[in-house]
PDB file of C-alpha atoms in Angstrom:
ATOM      1  CA  MET A   1      10.123  -1.209   4.105  1.00 98.00           C
ATOM      2  CA  GLU A   2       7.092   0.455   2.550  1.00 98.00           C
ATOM      3  CA  ILE A   3       7.061   1.408  -1.136  1.00 98.00           C
ATOM      4  CA  TYR A   4       4.785   4.220  -2.311  1.00 98.00           C
ATOM      5  CA  MET A   5       4.169   4.071  -6.072  1.00 98.00           C
ATOM      6  CA  VAL A   6       2.698   7.348  -7.312  1.00 98.00           C
ATOM      7  CA  ARG A   7       1.282   7.998 -10.761  1.00 98.00           C
ATOM      8  CA  HIS A   8       2.192  11.396 -12.230  1.00 98.00           C
ATOM      9  CA  GLY A   9      -0.190  14.375 -12.231  1.00 98.00           C
ATOM     10  CA  GLU A  10      -2.598  15.189 -15.039  1.00 98.00           C
ATOM     11  CA  THR A  11      -1.427  16.282 -18.493  1.00 98.00           C
ATOM     12  CA  GLN A  12      -3.416  17.734 -21.371  1.00 98.00           C
ATOM     13  CA  TRP A  13      -3.405  14.332 -23.071  1.00 98.00           C
ATOM     14  CA  ASN A  14      -4.816  12.753 -19.898  1.00 98.00           C
ATOM     15  CA  LYS A  15      -7.557  15.360 -19.969  1.00 97.00           C
ATOM     16  CA  GLU A  16      -8.235  14.588 -23.635  1.00 98.00           C
ATOM     17  CA  LYS A  17      -8.122  10.821 -22.901  1.00 97.00           C
ATOM     18  CA  ARG A  18      -5.272  10.092 -25.297  1.00 98.00           C
ATOM     19  CA  LEU A  19      -2.608   7.392 -24.975  1.00 97.00           C
ATOM     20  CA  GLN A  20       0.703   8.973 -23.995  1.00 97.00           C
ATOM     21  CA  GLY A  21       3.274   6.201 -23.670  1.00 97.00           C
ATOM     22  CA  ARG A  22       6.754   7.640 -24.186  1.00 97.00           C
ATOM     23  CA  SER A  23       5.414  10.950 -25.605  1.00 98.00           C
ATOM     24  CA  ASP A  24       6.813  13.571 -23.229  1.00 97.00           C
ATOM     25  CA  ILE A  25       3.708  15.577 -22.364  1.00 98.00           C
ATOM     26  CA  PRO A  26       4.114  18.033 -19.442  1.00 98.00           C
ATOM     27  CA  LEU A  27       1.811  18.445 -16.451  1.00 98.00           C
ATOM     28  CA  ASN A  28      -1.043  20.878 -16.901  1.00 98.00           C
ATOM     29  CA  GLU A  29      -2.148  23.331 -14.212  1.00 98.00           C
ATOM     30  CA  HIS A  30      -4.599  20.851 -12.719  1.00 97.00           C
ATOM     31  CA  GLY A  31      -1.902  18.158 -12.669  1.00 98.00           C
ATOM     32  CA  ILE A  32       0.432  20.453 -10.725  1.00 98.00           C
ATOM     33  CA  ARG A  33      -2.360  21.107  -8.231  1.00 98.00           C
ATOM     34  CA  LEU A  34      -3.015  17.385  -7.745  1.00 98.00           C
ATOM     35  CA  ALA A  35       0.698  16.803  -7.120  1.00 98.00           C
ATOM     36  CA  GLN A  36       0.764  19.614  -4.563  1.00 98.00           C
ATOM     37  CA  ILE A  37      -2.229  18.133  -2.706  1.00 98.00           C
ATOM     38  CA  THR A  38      -0.630  14.687  -2.731  1.00 98.00           C
ATOM     39  CA  ALA A  39       2.670  16.146  -1.480  1.00 98.00           C
ATOM     40  CA  GLN A  40       0.845  17.626   1.508  1.00 98.00           C
ATOM     41  CA  ALA A  41      -0.941  14.334   2.182  1.00 98.00           C
ATOM     42  CA  LEU A  42       2.387  12.456   2.214  1.00 98.00           C
ATOM     43  CA  GLU A  43       4.261  15.165   4.130  1.00 97.00           C
ATOM     44  CA  SER A  44       4.712  13.068   7.278  1.00 97.00           C
ATOM     45  CA  ILE A  45       6.098   9.973   5.495  1.00 98.00           C
ATOM     46  CA  PRO A  46       9.880   9.887   6.134  1.00 97.00           C
ATOM     47  CA  PHE A  47      10.992   8.886   2.641  1.00 98.00           C
ATOM     48  CA  THR A  48      14.707   8.272   2.292  1.00 96.00           C
ATOM     49  CA  ARG A  49      14.771   7.356  -1.416  1.00 97.00           C
ATOM     50  CA  ILE A  50      12.815   8.656  -4.388  1.00 98.00           C
ATOM     51  CA  TYR A  51      12.976   7.109  -7.873  1.00 98.00           C
ATOM     52  CA  THR A  52      11.300   8.497 -10.956  1.00 98.00           C
ATOM     53  CA  SER A  53      10.692   7.844 -14.614  1.00 98.00           C
ATOM     54  CA  PRO A  54      12.824  10.177 -16.779  1.00 98.00           C
ATOM     55  CA  LEU A  55       9.732  11.524 -18.581  1.00 98.00           C
ATOM     56  CA  GLY A  56       8.992  15.162 -17.736  1.00 98.00           C
ATOM     57  CA  ARG A  57       5.518  14.608 -16.292  1.00 98.00           C
ATOM     58  CA  ALA A  58       6.903  12.105 -13.774  1.00 98.00           C
ATOM     59  CA  ARG A  59      10.025  14.142 -12.955  1.00 98.00           C
ATOM     60  CA  GLU A  60       7.957  17.268 -12.283  1.00 98.00           C
ATOM     61  CA  THR A  61       5.551  15.289 -10.104  1.00 98.00           C
ATOM     62  CA  ALA A  62       8.507  13.838  -8.172  1.00 98.00           C
ATOM     63  CA  ARG A  63       9.961  17.310  -7.673  1.00 98.00           C
ATOM     64  CA  ILE A  64       6.665  18.531  -6.208  1.00 98.00           C
ATOM     65  CA  LEU A  65       6.297  15.425  -4.026  1.00 98.00           C
ATOM     66  CA  LEU A  66       9.817  15.925  -2.699  1.00 97.00           C
ATOM     67  CA  TYR A  67       8.337  18.859  -0.781  1.00 95.00           C
ATOM     68  CA  HIS A  68      10.670  19.902   2.069  1.00 93.00           C
ATOM     69  CA  ARG A  69      12.912  16.832   1.906  1.00 96.00           C
ATOM     70  CA  SER A  70      16.605  17.116   1.066  1.00 96.00           C
ATOM     71  CA  LEU A  71      16.887  14.070  -1.151  1.00 97.00           C
ATOM     72  CA  ASP A  72      18.240  13.363  -4.618  1.00 97.00           C
ATOM     73  CA  ILE A  73      15.578  12.221  -7.096  1.00 98.00           C
ATOM     74  CA  ILE A  74      16.977   9.224  -8.946  1.00 98.00           C
ATOM     75  CA  GLU A  75      15.922   8.635 -12.548  1.00 98.00           C
ATOM     76  CA  ASP A  76      15.709   5.073 -13.856  1.00 98.00           C
ATOM     77  CA  ASP A  77      14.862   4.174 -17.454  1.00 98.00           C
ATOM     78  CA  ARG A  78      13.096   1.012 -16.276  1.00 98.00           C
ATOM     79  CA  LEU A  79      10.357   3.284 -14.890  1.00 98.00           C
ATOM     80  CA  LEU A  80       9.501   4.765 -18.296  1.00 98.00           C
ATOM     81  CA  GLU A  81       5.897   4.351 -19.373  1.00 98.00           C
ATOM     82  CA  MET A  82       5.048   1.442 -21.624  1.00 98.00           C
ATOM     83  CA  SER A  83       5.790   2.363 -25.236  1.00 98.00           C
ATOM     84  CA  PHE A  84       2.776   2.281 -27.552  1.00 97.00           C
ATOM     85  CA  GLY A  85       4.730   3.029 -30.708  1.00 97.00           C
ATOM     86  CA  GLU A  86       2.409   4.111 -33.519  1.00 95.00           C
ATOM     87  CA  GLY A  87      -0.514   3.974 -31.078  1.00 95.00           C
ATOM     88  CA  GLU A  88       0.666   6.980 -29.089  1.00 97.00           C
ATOM     89  CA  GLY A  89      -1.647   9.952 -29.306  1.00 97.00           C
ATOM     90  CA  GLU A  90      -4.729   7.874 -30.138  1.00 97.00           C
ATOM     91  CA  SER A  91      -7.884   8.884 -28.279  1.00 97.00           C
ATOM     92  CA  PHE A  92      -9.911   6.389 -26.301  1.00 96.00           C
ATOM     93  CA  THR A  93     -12.960   7.399 -28.362  1.00 96.00           C
ATOM     94  CA  SER A  94     -11.183   6.415 -31.576  1.00 96.00           C
ATOM     95  CA  ILE A  95      -9.891   3.183 -30.039  1.00 97.00           C
ATOM     96  CA  HIS A  96     -13.382   2.198 -28.897  1.00 96.00           C
ATOM     97  CA  ALA A  97     -14.711   2.762 -32.423  1.00 97.00           C
ATOM     98  CA  HIS A  98     -12.037   0.584 -34.096  1.00 96.00           C
ATOM     99  CA  PRO A  99     -11.918  -2.901 -32.535  1.00 96.00           C
ATOM    100  CA  GLU A 100      -9.657  -4.115 -35.342  1.00 95.00           C
ATOM    101  CA  THR A 101      -6.715  -2.006 -34.079  1.00 93.00           C
ATOM    102  CA  PRO A 102      -4.035  -3.259 -31.651  1.00 95.00           C
ATOM    103  CA  MET A 103      -4.877  -0.613 -29.060  1.00 97.00           C
ATOM    104  CA  TYR A 104      -8.446  -1.919 -28.777  1.00 97.00           C
ATOM    105  CA  ASN A 105      -7.134  -5.161 -27.310  1.00 97.00           C
ATOM    106  CA  PHE A 106      -4.724  -3.201 -25.140  1.00 97.00           C
ATOM    107  CA  ILE A 107      -7.682  -1.498 -23.458  1.00 96.00           C
ATOM    108  CA  TYR A 108     -10.391  -4.154 -23.614  1.00 97.00           C
ATOM    109  CA  HIS A 109      -8.596  -7.514 -23.978  1.00 97.00           C
ATOM    110  CA  PRO A 110      -5.018  -7.010 -22.741  1.00 98.00           C
ATOM    111  CA  GLU A 111      -4.311 -10.745 -22.667  1.00 98.00           C
ATOM    112  CA  HIS A 112      -4.599 -10.702 -26.503  1.00 97.00           C
ATOM    113  CA  TYR A 113      -2.627  -7.503 -27.097  1.00 98.00           C
ATOM    114  CA  LEU A 114      -0.036  -7.466 -29.872  1.00 97.00           C
ATOM    115  CA  PRO A 115       1.777  -4.113 -29.928  1.00 97.00           C
ATOM    116  CA  PRO A 116       1.849  -1.906 -33.020  1.00 95.00           C
ATOM    117  CA  ALA A 117       5.104  -0.957 -34.745  1.00 93.00           C
ATOM    118  CA  ARG A 118       7.692   0.307 -32.208  1.00 94.00           C
ATOM    119  CA  GLY A 119       5.360  -0.643 -29.358  1.00 97.00           C
ATOM    120  CA  GLU A 120       6.216  -2.684 -26.282  1.00 98.00           C
ATOM    121  CA  SER A 121       4.599  -5.967 -25.267  1.00 98.00           C
ATOM    122  CA  PHE A 122       3.348  -6.747 -21.788  1.00 98.00           C
ATOM    123  CA  GLU A 123       6.133  -9.282 -21.340  1.00 98.00           C
ATOM    124  CA  GLN A 124       8.720  -6.620 -22.161  1.00 98.00           C
ATOM    125  CA  LEU A 125       7.085  -4.339 -19.584  1.00 98.00           C
ATOM    126  CA  TYR A 126       7.067  -7.111 -16.989  1.00 98.00           C
ATOM    127  CA  THR A 127      10.710  -7.947 -17.653  1.00 98.00           C
ATOM    128  CA  ARG A 128      11.955  -4.459 -16.819  1.00 98.00           C
ATOM    129  CA  CYS A 129       9.613  -4.229 -13.816  1.00 98.00           C
ATOM    130  CA  ARG A 130      11.009  -7.496 -12.452  1.00 98.00           C
ATOM    131  CA  SER A 131      14.514  -6.148 -13.052  1.00 98.00           C
ATOM    132  CA  PHE A 132      13.757  -2.980 -11.072  1.00 98.00           C
ATOM    133  CA  LEU A 133      12.223  -5.029  -8.273  1.00 98.00           C
ATOM    134  CA  LYS A 134      15.193  -7.404  -8.080  1.00 98.00           C
ATOM    135  CA  GLU A 135      17.999  -4.873  -8.475  1.00 98.00           C
ATOM    136  CA  ILE A 136      16.566  -1.806  -6.706  1.00 98.00           C
ATOM    137  CA  ILE A 137      13.627  -2.566  -4.437  1.00 98.00           C
ATOM    138  CA  LEU A 138      14.651  -5.811  -2.730  1.00 98.00           C
ATOM    139  CA  PRO A 139      18.258  -4.770  -1.908  1.00 98.00           C
ATOM    140  CA  ALA A 140      16.977  -1.476  -0.431  1.00 98.00           C
ATOM    141  CA  GLU A 141      15.132  -3.182   2.417  1.00 97.00           C
ATOM    142  CA  ALA A 142      18.286  -3.292   4.540  1.00 95.00           C
ATOM    143  CA  SER A 143      18.814   0.478   4.427  1.00 96.00           C
ATOM    144  CA  CYS A 144      15.492   2.137   3.538  1.00 97.00           C
ATOM    145  CA  ASP A 145      12.227   2.223   5.491  1.00 98.00           C
ATOM    146  CA  TYR A 146      10.163   4.294   3.047  1.00 98.00           C
ATOM    147  CA  MET A 147      10.696   4.484  -0.717  1.00 98.00           C
ATOM    148  CA  MET A 148       8.787   6.548  -3.265  1.00 98.00           C
ATOM    149  CA  ILE A 149       8.505   5.623  -6.951  1.00 98.00           C
ATOM    150  CA  VAL A 150       6.952   8.169  -9.331  1.00 99.00           C
ATOM    151  CA  ALA A 151       5.930   6.700 -12.652  1.00 98.00           C
ATOM    152  CA  HIS A 152       2.986   5.940 -14.941  1.00 98.00           C
ATOM    153  CA  GLY A 153      -0.283   4.026 -14.998  1.00 98.00           C
ATOM    154  CA  ALA A 154       0.806   1.016 -17.050  1.00 98.00           C
ATOM    155  CA  LEU A 155       4.242   0.930 -15.431  1.00 98.00           C
ATOM    156  CA  ILE A 156       2.791   0.798 -11.909  1.00 98.00           C
ATOM    157  CA  ARG A 157       0.464  -2.000 -12.993  1.00 98.00           C
ATOM    158  CA  GLY A 158       3.559  -3.779 -14.337  1.00 98.00           C
ATOM    159  CA  LEU A 159       5.182  -3.475 -10.909  1.00 98.00           C
ATOM    160  CA  ILE A 160       2.022  -4.907  -9.347  1.00 98.00           C
ATOM    161  CA  HIS A 161       2.331  -7.878 -11.716  1.00 97.00           C
ATOM    162  CA  ALA A 162       5.967  -8.296 -10.624  1.00 97.00           C
ATOM    163  CA  ILE A 163       4.870  -8.233  -6.974  1.00 97.00           C
ATOM    164  CA  ASN A 164       1.877 -10.551  -6.997  1.00 96.00           C
ATOM    165  CA  GLY A 165       1.648 -12.107 -10.445  1.00 96.00           C
ATOM    166  CA  ARG A 166      -1.673 -10.473 -11.348  1.00 96.00           C
ATOM    167  CA  PRO A 167      -2.679 -11.924 -14.740  1.00 97.00           C
ATOM    168  CA  THR A 168      -2.632  -9.683 -17.783  1.00 98.00           C
ATOM    169  CA  LYS A 169      -6.372 -10.144 -18.334  1.00 98.00           C
ATOM    170  CA  ASP A 170      -6.874  -8.234 -15.055  1.00 98.00           C
ATOM    171  CA  PHE A 171      -4.392  -5.483 -15.941  1.00 98.00           C
ATOM    172  CA  TRP A 172      -7.062  -2.742 -15.728  1.00 97.00           C
ATOM    173  CA  MET A 173      -9.045  -4.136 -12.793  1.00 95.00           C
ATOM    174  CA  THR A 174      -8.255  -1.168 -10.490  1.00 95.00           C
ATOM    175  CA  ALA A 175      -8.340   2.526 -11.358  1.00 95.00           C
ATOM    176  CA  HIS A 176      -5.046   4.421 -11.087  1.00 97.00           C
ATOM    177  CA  LYS A 177      -6.014   8.073 -11.393  1.00 98.00           C
ATOM    178  CA  ASN A 178      -3.460  10.856 -11.716  1.00 98.00           C
ATOM    179  CA  CYS A 179      -1.442  11.169  -8.495  1.00 98.00           C
ATOM    180  CA  SER A 180      -2.978   7.983  -7.104  1.00 98.00           C
ATOM    181  CA  VAL A 181      -0.808   6.142  -4.601  1.00 98.00           C
ATOM    182  CA  THR A 182      -0.273   2.390  -4.468  1.00 98.00           C
ATOM    183  CA  ILE A 183       1.503   1.021  -1.408  1.00 98.00           C
ATOM    184  CA  ALA A 184       3.443  -2.219  -1.056  1.00 98.00           C
ATOM    185  CA  SER A 185       5.513  -3.627   1.802  1.00 98.00           C
ATOM    186  CA  CYS A 186       8.772  -5.537   1.739  1.00 98.00           C
ATOM    187  CA  ILE A 187       9.458  -7.705   4.788  1.00 97.00           C
ATOM    188  CA  ASP A 188      12.335 -10.203   4.804  1.00 97.00           C
ATOM    189  CA  GLY A 189      12.532 -10.026   1.031  1.00 97.00           C
ATOM    190  CA  ARG A 190       8.821 -10.687   0.512  1.00 97.00           C
ATOM    191  CA  LEU A 191       6.732  -8.092  -1.287  1.00 98.00           C
ATOM    192  CA  GLN A 192       3.030  -7.641  -0.640  1.00 98.00           C
ATOM    193  CA  LEU A 193       0.500  -5.201  -2.058  1.00 98.00           C
ATOM    194  CA  LYS A 194      -1.210  -3.257   0.747  1.00 98.00           C
ATOM    195  CA  GLU A 195      -3.284  -0.534  -0.909  1.00 98.00           C
ATOM    196  CA  GLU A 196      -3.960   0.342  -4.531  1.00 98.00           C
ATOM    197  CA  GLY A 197      -4.994   3.525  -6.327  1.00 97.00           C
ATOM    198  CA  LYS A 198      -5.569   5.748  -3.271  1.00 98.00           C
ATOM    199  CA  ILE A 199      -6.189   9.433  -4.017  1.00 98.00           C
ATOM    200  CA  TYR A 200      -6.109  12.392  -1.644  1.00 98.00           C
ATOM    201  CA  TYR A 201      -8.285  14.819  -3.589  1.00 97.00           C
ATOM    202  CA  THR A 202     -11.953  15.265  -4.451  1.00 95.00           C
ATOM    203  CA  GLU A 203     -13.510  15.287  -7.923  1.00 87.00           C
ATOM    204  CA  GLN A 204     -13.257  19.086  -7.760  1.00 85.00           C
ATOM    205  CA  GLY A 205      -9.483  18.892  -7.223  1.00 90.00           C
ATOM    206  CA  GLU A 206      -9.583  19.859  -3.545  1.00 93.00           C
ATOM    207  CA  ALA A 207      -7.761  18.172  -0.667  1.00 95.00           C
ATOM    208  CA  ALA A 208      -9.714  15.256   0.817  1.00 95.00           C
ATOM    209  CA  PHE A 209      -7.734  14.727   4.030  1.00 89.00           C
TER     210      PHE A 209
END
């Protein structure tokens, strides 16, 4: 089985470089375009199952990626983005200027991150990612050749941790742009990361395939 993990398309908060977390920000026009390009790039992949985060930006991306396929899109709360609590909405510019805040460590020193009020820790993220892997991904190998998961940047990195144990200090080591695709394989119950953060569009938002 191959698992395609796709980050949602761009939102206005992505464009403004603000932390979104569980804030339900919709795709912007550019984000819809990126999803459409990615849908065309993945057109030939015979997906038989598609899972998505319940947040609108992921659900809309999944709907676009569904393309011509007659499949149900399955929502799973374990695919929600990491909650940043009181840190949601903060800009990266503000975070960079205030190293005393929790979100500074989240970005620059994730191994030392302590979440703000109502925020989620990395271990909490990893726990639900391991649960999704154990209860959804591994059992699907017997009946599914190609699975798509549409979710969020931190969530996909959490799944990578569940797959290969990447340490938290390396959480941000690879870029996961909007609509980037990370591919893993599952063979005889063993998961392996094959490709990470692949995009199918140019900097100008045109197809690159």
